[in-house]
Amino acid sequence: IDRITLTVDGVEESRVDLDETSWTAIGQQIATPPLRGGTQLELRIDDVSIGDPALAASRDGVGFVEVDLGLGPTAEWIRPPIDGLAQLGESPVAFVLTRLRTDPLDVWRADPEPALQRQLELPRAIDGDVQLTVRADARASDAVLADLFGDGPADRSASDTVAVANRRLTGSIAARGAAATDGNPETAWITPFDGAVGASLRIDGVAPMNEFLVRQPAGPFSRITRLVVDDDRGSSFVVDVPPADDAGVSVVALPGSVEGAIAVTIDAVEPATTIDRRYGDQRTLPSAIAELTAEAIGVRQPATATNTTIDWDCARPALFEVDGAAVPVGFTAGAGALAAGAPAHAIPCTEVDLDAGQRRLASTNRRAAGLTVDRIVLAESGVPVLDQPPAPQVTVTNDGTRRRTVDVGPCPEACWLVLGEGYNTAWSATIDGEQLDGPQLVDGGFNGWQLPPSTDAVTVTMRWTMQWPVTFGLTLSAVGVVIAVAIVLLTSRLSSMAFAARPRLVRADAPRRRSRWRGPTLVAACALLISPWAGAAALAIWAFGIGRRWRRGFEVVGLLAAVVVAVWVYWIERRDAPFPNAGWTTAFDHLNTMALFAVVAIAVGAWFGPDDGRAPDPPR
């Protein structure tokens, strides 16, 4: 954003040019007139730096990360619909409040709702059971997760605590620092993309040591070549990581000794790169350490690798609150299952009574506890929300691009089948040849069909019905190409036979008078339709004599240019594999000029060529 307009209570106050400070954490300060309660402040974006328009089409919209008026953060509350609730009267009700979230491994997005905050308008008091669905926060820091799983220094001895990383692969609990000292070479601490250098492991309770082993996993990683090793007693060493032996292990020797709480920091890597599939940017692949071992360190098993059970009791931080009052909860879950993303069901330690009127329910302590509250269910007696039957088993038997077949287990009370493809009415579903209604838009953007009640397993076939127009068009195009080639071959043969059978007398200069305009036409067409530089290139080709010496000269040049463009595009596709988003064509923008030149050269050569219904020039 380059320029904004500031309007206060409908009156334009100023236009402000934004500079580089608007990109910093502190931000750019903008002067405003005195503001009081009820003042309406408007910031209008007037100008932005687009750069390449084609590339800008593939990027997200612009906006502000934060507008700080010194008044503190603004709390946003979502109010579910209230009209239907008022019509229920005294009938039992249930509220299912779900937080909008995204895949934690999706590096391009954060949760749209970091916390679940709902405002309920209750026509009467609600007295019922409350249940929370909680999950481990996959983007919490290693230190917070170590406390959650009970393998941090507060719960275990210093010599038994796991390694803690200052950063790891986004959204992956399995890639946390504990994987580097668990004695399992199949697991690994993995750094973020573009974030290997500076990533570090902290290990407590290390006996004096001057040598350790590093095993880096095979695969698409940037190899670590240099480390910085220091401890809390002031020792610090920069050491190279030698190439691995046949077993994949590098022996790192220190010039001195370290002990106590040590930090092993990646200082240099041999970078391996990939192309970002969203924007086509080049990114450095992560680095990884499968095992960092030494007798002084030993094996430190994380709780997630054992059968440890997490008992979250009522003395732990509260995970949600009602009208600002904290409500402690408790639950029991396996550490491994929780780390793998499985939900845990928490129950409040005290009764939750909601009086009539405006009530606010919110999740809390996400960063401190390392847990997210993804759903709150409040159900009055008589509403069996908390004891729903398990979802029927679904087995995929055919996973084609245009046809999916699944076997769905019994669902006596009907159930929904969701296809995780973007919603489109061209998808259809059948059971034993009987068409199902839909699809319907479900789960925020996918296709859903309601299956009828059944006590037996059924087979559902989903088809993409709009492939036939594409197939018809491709077939029609192929038939057209065959017909065109046949016409060219047939007319060439008939023309040669006719000329051989019926020689005609023509003026020797007849075709030459027409062909004299080929060069000027090519230069003018390239300059006007493509660019002045293309016109200059055409002028050079004409001046060189192509077109005067060879009747098919321009067509041959155009064909060669087309072949070069095709080969070049193929090479870029194989090398970069650009992601087919809105900016996909920007990978080939620099070839547009040559491609257009090929088209113009072939067109001009064909128009002014010798195939004009007359016989070729007789020999001199």
Coordinates of C-alpha atoms in Angstrom, one line a residue:
I1 CA 0.0 0.0 0.0
D2 CA 1.5 3.3 -1.1
R3 CA -1.1 5.9 -0.2
I4 CA -4.2 6.1 2.1
T5 CA -6.8 8.7 2.8
L6 CA -7.8 9.5 6.4
T7 CA -11.4 10.5 7.0
V8 CA -12.9 11.4 10.3
D9 CA -16.7 11.6 10.7
G10 CA -17.1 11.7 7.0
V11 CA -14.6 14.6 6.5
E12 CA -11.4 14.0 4.6
E13 CA -8.5 15.0 6.9
S14 CA -5.4 14.1 5.0
R15 CA -3.7 11.8 2.4
V16 CA -0.7 9.9 3.7
D17 CA 2.1 8.3 1.8
L18 CA 3.2 5.1 3.5
D19 CA 6.9 4.4 3.7
E20 CA 9.1 1.5 4.7
T21 CA 8.3 1.9 8.4
S22 CA 4.8 0.7 7.7
W23 CA 6.3 -2.8 7.1
T24 CA 8.1 -2.9 10.5
A25 CA 6.7 -4.3 13.7
I26 CA 6.3 -0.9 15.2
G27 CA 4.6 0.5 12.2
Q28 CA 4.3 4.0 10.7
Q29 CA 2.8 6.7 12.9
I30 CA 0.0 8.8 11.3
A31 CA -1.2 12.1 12.9
T32 CA -4.9 12.3 13.6
P33 CA -7.2 15.1 15.0
P34 CA -8.3 14.6 18.6
L35 CA -10.6 11.5 18.8
R36 CA -13.5 11.1 21.2
G37 CA -16.1 8.5 21.9
G38 CA -18.3 7.8 18.9
T39 CA -15.8 9.1 16.3
Q40 CA -15.9 7.3 13.0
L41 CA -12.4 6.8 11.6
E42 CA -12.0 5.6 8.0
L43 CA -8.8 4.6 6.2
R44 CA -9.2 4.3 2.5
I45 CA -6.5 2.7 0.3
D46 CA -5.8 5.0 -2.7
D47 CA -2.7 3.4 -4.3
V48 CA -0.8 0.2 -4.2
S49 CA 2.4 -1.2 -5.8
I50 CA 1.2 -3.8 -8.1
G51 CA 4.4 -4.6 -10.0
D52 CA 3.8 -7.3 -12.6
P53 CA 0.0 -7.2 -13.2
A54 CA -0.1 -10.9 -14.2
L55 CA 1.9 -11.9 -11.0
A56 CA -0.3 -9.6 -8.9
A57 CA -3.4 -11.5 -10.1
S58 CA -2.1 -14.6 -8.3
R59 CA -1.4 -12.8 -5.0
D60 CA -3.7 -12.2 -2.0
G61 CA -5.4 -8.8 -1.5
V62 CA -3.7 -6.1 0.4
G63 CA -4.7 -4.8 3.8
F64 CA -3.5 -3.8 7.3
V65 CA -2.1 -6.2 9.9
E66 CA -3.0 -3.8 12.7
V67 CA -4.4 -0.4 13.2
D68 CA -3.5 0.8 16.7
L69 CA -5.3 3.7 18.2
G70 CA -3.9 3.1 21.7
L71 CA -7.2 1.8 22.9
G72 CA -6.2 -1.9 23.2
P73 CA -7.4 -4.9 21.1
T74 CA -11.0 -5.1 20.0
A75 CA -12.8 -8.3 21.0
E76 CA -15.0 -9.9 18.4
W77 CA -18.0 -12.0 19.5
I78 CA -20.0 -14.1 17.2
R79 CA -23.7 -14.4 18.0
P80 CA -25.5 -17.5 16.7
P81 CA -29.0 -16.9 15.2
I82 CA -31.7 -16.2 17.8
D83 CA -35.0 -16.2 15.9
G84 CA -35.3 -20.0 15.9
L85 CA -34.3 -20.2 19.6
A86 CA -37.1 -17.9 20.6
Q87 CA -39.6 -20.0 18.8
L88 CA -38.6 -23.2 20.6
G89 CA -40.1 -22.0 23.8
E90 CA -39.7 -24.6 26.6
S91 CA -38.5 -27.3 24.3
P92 CA -35.1 -28.8 25.2
V93 CA -32.3 -27.1 23.3
A94 CA -28.6 -27.8 22.6
F95 CA -25.9 -25.5 21.4
V96 CA -23.0 -26.8 19.4
L97 CA -20.4 -24.0 19.1
T98 CA -17.5 -24.8 16.7
R99 CA -14.3 -22.8 16.2
L100 CA -13.3 -22.0 12.6
R101 CA -9.8 -23.4 12.1
T102 CA -7.5 -24.7 9.4
D103 CA -4.9 -27.4 8.9
P104 CA -1.9 -26.5 11.2
L105 CA 0.4 -27.9 8.5
D106 CA -0.8 -25.2 6.0
V107 CA 2.1 -22.8 6.1
W108 CA 0.1 -20.1 4.2
R109 CA -2.8 -19.8 6.7
A110 CA -3.5 -19.3 10.3
D111 CA -6.7 -20.2 12.2
P112 CA -9.4 -17.7 11.2
E113 CA -10.6 -17.9 14.8
P114 CA -7.7 -18.2 17.2
A115 CA -10.2 -18.5 20.1
L116 CA -13.8 -19.6 20.3
Q117 CA -15.9 -16.6 21.4
R118 CA -19.7 -16.8 21.3
Q119 CA -22.4 -14.5 22.5
L120 CA -25.7 -16.3 23.3
E121 CA -29.0 -14.5 23.6
L122 CA -31.0 -16.8 25.9
P123 CA -34.8 -16.4 26.2
R124 CA -34.8 -18.4 29.4
A125 CA -32.3 -20.0 31.8
I126 CA -30.4 -23.1 30.5
D127 CA -29.3 -25.8 32.8
G128 CA -27.5 -28.7 31.1
D129 CA -24.3 -30.6 30.5
V130 CA -21.3 -29.0 29.0
Q131 CA -18.5 -30.8 27.1
L132 CA -15.5 -29.4 25.4
T133 CA -13.5 -30.9 22.5
V134 CA -9.9 -30.0 22.9
R135 CA -6.8 -30.8 20.9
A136 CA -3.1 -30.2 21.3
D137 CA -2.1 -26.9 19.7
A138 CA 0.2 -28.0 16.8
R139 CA 1.7 -24.6 16.5
A140 CA 2.5 -24.2 20.2
S141 CA 6.2 -23.8 21.1
D142 CA 8.4 -26.8 22.0
A143 CA 8.6 -25.5 25.6
V144 CA 4.8 -25.3 26.0
L145 CA 4.4 -28.8 24.5
A146 CA 7.0 -30.2 26.8
D147 CA 5.0 -28.9 29.7
L148 CA 1.8 -30.3 28.3
F149 CA 3.1 -33.8 27.7
G150 CA 5.0 -33.9 31.0
D151 CA 8.5 -34.2 29.6
G152 CA 9.7 -30.7 30.5
P153 CA 12.1 -29.7 33.3
A154 CA 9.2 -28.9 35.7
D155 CA 8.0 -32.6 35.7
R156 CA 11.2 -34.6 35.2
S157 CA 14.8 -34.5 36.2
A158 CA 17.2 -32.4 34.1
S159 CA 19.0 -35.5 32.8
D160 CA 15.6 -36.9 31.7
T161 CA 14.0 -33.9 30.0
V162 CA 13.8 -33.9 26.2
A163 CA 15.5 -31.6 23.8
V164 CA 13.6 -28.3 23.2
A165 CA 13.9 -26.5 19.9
N166 CA 13.4 -22.8 19.4
R167 CA 11.5 -23.5 16.2
R168 CA 10.4 -26.5 14.1
L169 CA 8.4 -27.4 11.0
T170 CA 5.2 -25.4 11.0
G171 CA 2.3 -27.3 12.5
S172 CA 4.1 -30.6 13.1
I173 CA 4.3 -31.9 16.7
A174 CA 6.2 -35.0 15.5
A175 CA 9.0 -32.7 14.3
R176 CA 9.7 -31.1 17.7
G177 CA 13.1 -31.1 19.2
A178 CA 12.4 -34.1 21.4
A179 CA 12.7 -36.3 18.3
A180 CA 16.5 -35.6 18.1
T181 CA 17.3 -37.4 21.4
D182 CA 14.6 -40.1 21.5
G183 CA 16.9 -42.9 20.3
N184 CA 14.6 -43.5 17.3
P185 CA 16.3 -42.8 13.9
E186 CA 12.9 -42.9 12.2
T187 CA 11.9 -39.6 13.9
A188 CA 13.6 -36.3 13.4
W189 CA 13.6 -32.7 14.6
I190 CA 12.9 -30.7 11.4
T191 CA 13.4 -27.0 11.0
P192 CA 11.0 -24.7 9.1
F193 CA 11.4 -23.9 5.4
D194 CA 13.8 -21.0 5.0
G195 CA 14.5 -21.3 8.7
A196 CA 17.3 -23.8 9.2
V197 CA 20.1 -21.3 10.0
G198 CA 19.6 -20.1 13.5
A199 CA 17.4 -23.0 14.6
S200 CA 18.7 -24.5 17.8
L201 CA 18.2 -27.3 20.4
R202 CA 18.4 -26.8 24.1
I203 CA 19.3 -29.9 26.2
D204 CA 19.5 -29.8 30.0
G205 CA 21.5 -31.9 32.4
V206 CA 24.4 -32.8 30.0
A207 CA 27.5 -34.3 31.6
P208 CA 30.9 -32.9 30.5
M209 CA 31.5 -33.8 26.9
N210 CA 33.7 -32.8 24.0
E211 CA 32.3 -35.0 21.2
F212 CA 28.8 -36.1 19.9
L213 CA 27.3 -37.8 17.0
V214 CA 24.8 -36.3 14.5
R215 CA 22.6 -38.4 12.2
Q216 CA 20.9 -36.4 9.4
P217 CA 18.0 -38.2 7.7
A218 CA 18.1 -39.0 4.0
G219 CA 15.6 -37.2 1.8
P220 CA 14.8 -33.7 0.6
F221 CA 16.6 -31.7 3.3
S222 CA 19.3 -29.1 3.4
R223 CA 22.4 -30.7 4.9
I224 CA 23.9 -29.1 8.0
T225 CA 27.5 -28.2 7.6
R226 CA 28.3 -26.1 10.7
L227 CA 27.1 -25.9 14.3
V228 CA 27.5 -23.5 17.2
V229 CA 27.7 -25.4 20.5
D230 CA 27.6 -23.4 23.8
D231 CA 26.5 -24.0 27.4
D232 CA 25.2 -21.9 30.3
R233 CA 28.7 -21.6 31.8
G234 CA 30.1 -19.5 29.0
S235 CA 31.7 -22.1 26.7
S236 CA 31.0 -21.6 23.0
F237 CA 32.5 -23.4 20.0
V238 CA 31.9 -23.2 16.2
V239 CA 32.5 -26.6 14.6
D240 CA 32.1 -28.0 11.2
V241 CA 29.9 -31.1 10.6
P242 CA 32.0 -33.6 8.6
P243 CA 30.4 -35.7 5.9
A244 CA 28.5 -38.7 7.2
D245 CA 30.0 -42.2 7.2
D246 CA 28.4 -45.2 5.6
A247 CA 25.9 -45.4 8.5
G248 CA 24.9 -41.8 7.9
V249 CA 26.5 -40.5 11.1
S250 CA 28.8 -37.5 11.5
V251 CA 31.3 -37.3 14.4
V252 CA 31.4 -33.8 15.7
A253 CA 34.5 -33.1 17.8
L254 CA 34.6 -30.0 20.1
P255 CA 37.9 -28.1 20.8
G256 CA 36.8 -27.9 24.5
S257 CA 34.2 -29.3 26.9
V258 CA 30.6 -28.3 27.5
E259 CA 28.2 -29.3 30.2
G260 CA 24.9 -28.4 32.0
A261 CA 22.4 -26.8 29.8
I262 CA 23.8 -26.8 26.2
A263 CA 22.5 -25.2 23.0
V264 CA 23.2 -26.7 19.6
T265 CA 22.6 -24.1 16.9
I266 CA 22.7 -24.6 13.1
D267 CA 25.1 -22.1 11.7
A268 CA 25.5 -23.1 8.1
V269 CA 23.8 -25.5 5.6
E270 CA 24.3 -26.8 2.2
P271 CA 21.0 -25.5 0.8
A272 CA 18.6 -27.6 -1.2
T273 CA 15.7 -25.7 -2.7
T274 CA 12.2 -26.2 -4.0
I275 CA 9.6 -24.1 -5.7
D276 CA 6.8 -22.9 -3.6
R277 CA 3.6 -24.5 -5.0
R278 CA 1.4 -21.4 -4.2
Y279 CA 3.4 -18.5 -5.5
G280 CA 6.3 -20.2 -7.4
D281 CA 8.9 -18.6 -5.1
Q282 CA 12.2 -20.5 -4.6
R283 CA 12.4 -21.7 -1.0
T284 CA 15.2 -23.4 1.0
L285 CA 14.3 -26.9 2.3
P286 CA 14.4 -27.6 6.0
S287 CA 17.3 -29.2 7.8
A288 CA 16.8 -32.2 10.1
I289 CA 18.5 -34.1 12.9
A290 CA 17.3 -37.6 13.3
E291 CA 19.6 -38.3 16.3
L292 CA 22.0 -36.2 18.3
T293 CA 23.7 -38.7 20.6
A294 CA 26.5 -38.9 23.2
E295 CA 27.1 -40.8 26.3
A296 CA 26.7 -37.5 28.2
I297 CA 23.3 -36.9 26.7
G298 CA 21.7 -40.4 26.7
V299 CA 18.3 -41.3 25.3
R300 CA 15.5 -39.1 26.4
Q301 CA 12.1 -40.6 25.6
P302 CA 9.3 -38.1 25.1
A303 CA 5.9 -38.8 26.6
T304 CA 4.4 -39.0 23.1
A305 CA 6.6 -42.1 22.3
T306 CA 5.4 -44.0 25.3
N307 CA 2.0 -45.1 26.8
T308 CA 2.0 -42.0 29.0
T309 CA -1.5 -40.7 29.9
I310 CA -2.1 -37.0 30.4
D311 CA -4.4 -36.2 33.3
W312 CA -5.6 -32.6 33.0
D313 CA -7.1 -31.9 36.4
C314 CA -9.1 -29.0 37.8
A315 CA -6.0 -27.4 39.2
R316 CA -4.5 -26.8 35.7
P317 CA -5.3 -23.5 33.8
A318 CA -8.9 -23.1 32.9
L319 CA -9.6 -23.7 29.2
F320 CA -12.8 -21.6 28.9
E321 CA -14.8 -19.0 30.7
V322 CA -18.4 -17.9 31.0
D323 CA -19.1 -14.2 31.2
G324 CA -15.5 -13.6 32.1
A325 CA -15.4 -16.1 34.9
A326 CA -12.9 -19.0 34.5
V327 CA -14.3 -22.5 34.5
P328 CA -11.7 -25.3 35.2
V329 CA -12.1 -28.5 33.3
G330 CA -10.6 -32.0 33.4
F331 CA -9.9 -34.7 30.9
T332 CA -7.7 -37.8 30.5
A333 CA -6.0 -38.6 27.1
G334 CA -3.1 -40.6 25.8
A335 CA -0.1 -38.4 25.0
G336 CA 0.6 -40.2 21.7
A337 CA -3.0 -39.8 20.5
L338 CA -3.1 -36.2 21.5
A339 CA 0.1 -35.4 19.7
A340 CA -1.3 -37.1 16.6
G341 CA -4.2 -34.7 16.5
A342 CA -6.9 -36.9 18.2
P343 CA -9.5 -34.9 20.2
A344 CA -10.0 -35.2 24.0
H345 CA -13.3 -34.5 25.7
A346 CA -13.2 -32.3 28.7
I347 CA -15.8 -31.8 31.3
P348 CA -16.2 -28.8 33.6
C349 CA -15.2 -29.3 37.2
T350 CA -18.2 -27.2 38.3
E351 CA -21.7 -26.8 37.1
V352 CA -22.4 -24.3 34.4
D353 CA -25.7 -22.6 34.7
L354 CA -26.7 -20.0 32.1
D355 CA -29.3 -17.4 33.1
A356 CA -31.6 -15.8 30.7
G357 CA -30.2 -12.8 28.7
Q358 CA -26.9 -12.2 27.1
R359 CA -24.2 -14.9 28.0
R360 CA -20.7 -15.0 26.7
L361 CA -18.6 -18.3 26.3
A362 CA -15.0 -18.1 25.3
S363 CA -12.0 -20.4 25.2
T364 CA -8.8 -19.2 27.0
N365 CA -5.2 -20.0 27.8
R366 CA -4.3 -21.4 24.4
R367 CA -0.7 -20.2 24.4
A368 CA -0.1 -21.1 28.0
A369 CA -1.7 -24.6 28.0
G370 CA -0.8 -25.7 24.5
L371 CA -4.4 -26.8 24.0
T372 CA -7.1 -25.4 21.6
V373 CA -10.8 -25.6 22.4
D374 CA -12.4 -26.5 19.1
R375 CA -16.0 -27.1 20.2
I376 CA -18.2 -26.4 23.1
V377 CA -21.5 -28.4 23.4
L378 CA -24.2 -27.2 25.8
A379 CA -27.2 -29.6 26.0
E380 CA -30.2 -29.6 28.2
S381 CA -31.5 -33.0 29.5
G382 CA -33.5 -34.8 26.8
V383 CA -31.2 -33.8 24.0
P384 CA -28.7 -36.7 23.2
V385 CA -26.0 -34.5 21.8
L386 CA -23.2 -35.9 23.9
D387 CA -23.9 -39.6 23.2
Q388 CA -24.0 -39.6 19.4
P389 CA -23.3 -43.0 17.8
P390 CA -20.0 -43.4 16.1
A391 CA -19.7 -42.5 12.5
P392 CA -20.1 -45.4 10.1
Q393 CA -16.9 -46.9 8.7
V394 CA -16.0 -45.7 5.1
T395 CA -13.8 -47.6 2.8
V396 CA -12.6 -46.1 -0.4
T397 CA -12.5 -48.7 -3.2
N398 CA -12.0 -46.5 -6.2
D399 CA -10.2 -43.1 -6.0
G400 CA -10.1 -42.0 -9.7
T401 CA -10.0 -38.4 -10.9
R402 CA -13.6 -38.5 -12.2
R403 CA -15.1 -41.4 -10.3
R404 CA -15.0 -42.3 -6.6
T405 CA -16.5 -45.4 -5.1
V406 CA -16.8 -45.9 -1.3
D407 CA -18.4 -48.6 0.9
V408 CA -20.3 -47.0 3.8
G409 CA -21.1 -49.0 6.9
P410 CA -24.6 -49.2 8.4
C411 CA -26.1 -45.9 9.5
P412 CA -29.6 -46.7 10.9
E413 CA -30.5 -43.1 11.5
A414 CA -29.3 -41.7 8.2
C415 CA -25.9 -40.0 7.8
W416 CA -24.0 -37.5 5.6
L417 CA -21.3 -38.5 3.1
V418 CA -18.9 -35.7 2.4
L419 CA -16.6 -35.5 -0.6
G420 CA -13.6 -33.3 0.1
E421 CA -13.6 -31.6 -3.3
G422 CA -14.7 -28.1 -4.0
Y423 CA -18.4 -27.8 -4.1
N424 CA -19.8 -28.2 -7.6
T425 CA -23.2 -29.4 -8.8
A426 CA -21.5 -31.4 -11.5
W427 CA -20.7 -34.1 -8.9
S428 CA -23.4 -36.7 -8.6
A429 CA -23.8 -39.7 -6.3
T430 CA -25.8 -43.0 -6.7
I431 CA -26.5 -46.0 -4.5
D432 CA -27.1 -49.1 -6.6
G433 CA -28.0 -46.9 -9.6
E434 CA -30.4 -44.8 -7.6
Q435 CA -29.6 -41.1 -7.8
L436 CA -29.2 -39.2 -4.5
D437 CA -30.3 -35.6 -4.0
G438 CA -27.5 -33.1 -4.2
P439 CA -24.8 -32.4 -3.7
Q440 CA -25.4 -29.8 -1.0
L441 CA -22.8 -27.3 0.2
V442 CA -21.4 -28.7 3.5
D443 CA -18.5 -28.1 5.8
G444 CA -17.7 -24.7 4.4
G445 CA -17.1 -25.6 0.7
F446 CA -17.5 -29.3 0.0
N447 CA -20.0 -31.7 -1.5
G448 CA -22.4 -33.6 0.7
W449 CA -25.1 -36.1 0.2
Q450 CA -27.5 -37.4 2.9
L451 CA -27.6 -41.2 2.8
P452 CA -30.9 -42.8 3.6
P453 CA -31.2 -44.9 6.8
S454 CA -29.8 -48.4 6.3
T455 CA -28.9 -51.4 8.5
D456 CA -26.6 -52.8 5.9
A457 CA -23.5 -51.5 4.2
V458 CA -24.0 -49.6 0.9
T459 CA -21.8 -48.7 -2.0
V460 CA -21.9 -45.1 -3.1
T461 CA -20.5 -44.1 -6.5
M462 CA -19.7 -40.4 -7.1
R463 CA -19.1 -39.2 -10.6
W464 CA -17.9 -36.0 -12.2
T465 CA -20.5 -35.5 -14.9
M466 CA -19.0 -32.6 -16.8
Q467 CA -16.1 -34.5 -18.3
W468 CA -18.0 -35.4 -21.5
P469 CA -18.1 -31.8 -22.9
V470 CA -14.3 -31.6 -22.5
T471 CA -13.8 -35.1 -24.0
F472 CA -16.1 -34.1 -26.9
G473 CA -14.2 -30.9 -27.5
L474 CA -10.8 -32.7 -27.5
T475 CA -12.1 -35.3 -29.9
L476 CA -13.5 -32.7 -32.2
S477 CA -10.2 -30.9 -32.1
A478 CA -8.3 -34.1 -33.0
V479 CA -10.7 -34.8 -35.9
G480 CA -10.1 -31.3 -37.1
V481 CA -6.3 -31.7 -37.1
V482 CA -6.6 -35.0 -39.0
I483 CA -8.9 -33.4 -41.6
A484 CA -6.5 -30.4 -42.0
V485 CA -3.5 -32.6 -42.5
A486 CA -5.5 -34.7 -45.0
I487 CA -6.5 -31.6 -46.9
V488 CA -2.9 -30.3 -47.1
L489 CA -1.6 -33.7 -48.3
L490 CA -4.4 -34.1 -50.8
T491 CA -4.3 -30.6 -52.2
S492 CA -0.5 -30.8 -52.6
R493 CA -0.8 -34.0 -54.6
L494 CA -3.6 -32.7 -56.8
S495 CA -1.8 -29.5 -57.4
S496 CA 1.3 -31.2 -58.6
M497 CA -0.7 -33.6 -60.8
A498 CA -2.6 -30.7 -62.3
F499 CA 0.5 -28.7 -63.0
A500 CA 2.1 -31.7 -64.6
A501 CA -0.9 -32.4 -66.8
R502 CA -1.8 -28.9 -67.8
P503 CA 1.3 -26.6 -68.1
R504 CA 0.3 -23.0 -68.4
L505 CA 2.2 -19.9 -69.6
V506 CA 2.6 -17.3 -66.9
R507 CA 4.6 -14.2 -66.6
A508 CA 7.9 -14.8 -64.8
D509 CA 7.6 -11.7 -62.7
A510 CA 3.9 -12.3 -61.6
P511 CA 4.6 -13.9 -58.2
R512 CA 7.6 -11.7 -57.6
R513 CA 5.6 -8.5 -57.8
R514 CA 3.4 -9.7 -55.0
S515 CA 6.2 -11.1 -52.8
R516 CA 8.1 -7.8 -52.7
W517 CA 5.7 -6.7 -50.0
R518 CA 6.5 -9.6 -47.7
G519 CA 9.4 -7.9 -45.9
P520 CA 7.7 -4.5 -45.2
T521 CA 4.5 -6.2 -44.1
L522 CA 6.4 -8.4 -41.6
V523 CA 8.3 -5.4 -40.2
A524 CA 5.1 -3.3 -39.9
A525 CA 3.0 -6.2 -38.4
C526 CA 5.7 -7.0 -35.8
A527 CA 6.2 -3.4 -34.8
L528 CA 2.5 -2.7 -34.5
L529 CA 1.1 -6.0 -33.1
I530 CA 4.0 -7.0 -30.9
S531 CA 6.6 -4.4 -30.0
P532 CA 9.1 -2.0 -31.6
W533 CA 11.9 -4.5 -30.7
A534 CA 10.1 -7.2 -32.6
G535 CA 9.8 -4.9 -35.6
A536 CA 13.6 -4.3 -35.4
A537 CA 14.2 -8.0 -35.4
A538 CA 11.9 -8.5 -38.4
L539 CA 13.8 -5.7 -40.2
A540 CA 17.1 -7.5 -39.5
I541 CA 15.7 -10.7 -40.9
W542 CA 14.4 -9.0 -44.0
A543 CA 17.7 -7.1 -44.5
F544 CA 19.6 -10.4 -44.2
G545 CA 17.7 -11.5 -47.3
I546 CA 15.4 -14.2 -45.8
G547 CA 12.2 -14.0 -47.8
R548 CA 14.0 -12.7 -51.0
R549 CA 16.3 -15.7 -51.3
W550 CA 13.8 -18.4 -50.1
R551 CA 10.1 -18.3 -50.8
R552 CA 9.4 -20.1 -47.6
G553 CA 11.9 -18.2 -45.6
F554 CA 9.5 -16.3 -43.3
E555 CA 7.5 -19.4 -42.6
V556 CA 10.6 -21.4 -41.8
V557 CA 11.8 -18.7 -39.4
G558 CA 8.4 -18.6 -37.7
L559 CA 8.2 -22.4 -37.4
L560 CA 11.7 -22.5 -35.8
A561 CA 10.6 -19.8 -33.4
A562 CA 7.5 -21.8 -32.5
V563 CA 9.6 -24.9 -31.9
V564 CA 12.0 -23.0 -29.7
V565 CA 9.1 -21.7 -27.6
A566 CA 7.5 -25.1 -27.3
V567 CA 10.8 -26.7 -26.1
W568 CA 11.5 -23.8 -23.8
V569 CA 8.0 -24.1 -22.2
Y570 CA 8.5 -27.9 -21.8
W571 CA 11.8 -27.4 -20.1
I572 CA 10.4 -24.8 -17.6
E573 CA 7.6 -27.2 -16.8
R574 CA 10.0 -30.0 -16.1
R575 CA 12.4 -27.9 -14.2
D576 CA 10.1 -25.7 -12.1
A577 CA 6.8 -27.5 -12.1
P578 CA 4.9 -24.2 -11.6
F579 CA 1.7 -24.5 -9.5
P580 CA -1.4 -24.0 -11.8
N581 CA -2.9 -21.0 -10.0
A582 CA -3.8 -17.6 -11.3
G583 CA -0.1 -16.7 -11.8
W584 CA 0.8 -19.9 -13.6
T585 CA 1.4 -18.1 -16.9
T586 CA 3.9 -15.7 -15.4
A587 CA 6.5 -18.5 -15.7
F588 CA 6.3 -18.1 -19.5
D589 CA 5.8 -14.4 -19.9
H590 CA 9.2 -13.8 -21.3
L591 CA 8.4 -16.1 -24.2
N592 CA 5.3 -14.2 -25.4
T593 CA 7.2 -12.0 -27.8
M594 CA 8.9 -14.9 -29.5
A595 CA 5.6 -16.8 -29.7
L596 CA 3.8 -13.8 -31.3
F597 CA 6.6 -13.3 -33.7
A598 CA 6.3 -17.0 -34.8
V599 CA 2.5 -16.5 -35.5
V600 CA 3.1 -13.2 -37.4
A601 CA 6.0 -14.6 -39.5
I602 CA 4.1 -17.7 -40.5
A603 CA 1.0 -15.7 -41.4
V604 CA 2.9 -13.2 -43.5
G605 CA 4.9 -15.9 -45.2
A606 CA 1.7 -17.9 -46.0
W607 CA -0.2 -14.8 -47.3
F608 CA 2.6 -13.7 -49.6
G609 CA 3.9 -17.2 -50.5
P610 CA 3.9 -18.9 -53.9
D611 CA 0.7 -20.9 -53.2
D612 CA -1.6 -18.3 -54.7
G613 CA -3.2 -20.5 -57.4
R614 CA -0.5 -20.0 -60.0
A615 CA 2.2 -22.3 -61.1
P616 CA 5.7 -22.0 -59.7
D617 CA 8.2 -20.0 -61.7
P618 CA 9.6 -21.8 -64.7
P619 CA 13.3 -22.5 -64.7
R620 CA 15.5 -19.8 -66.2

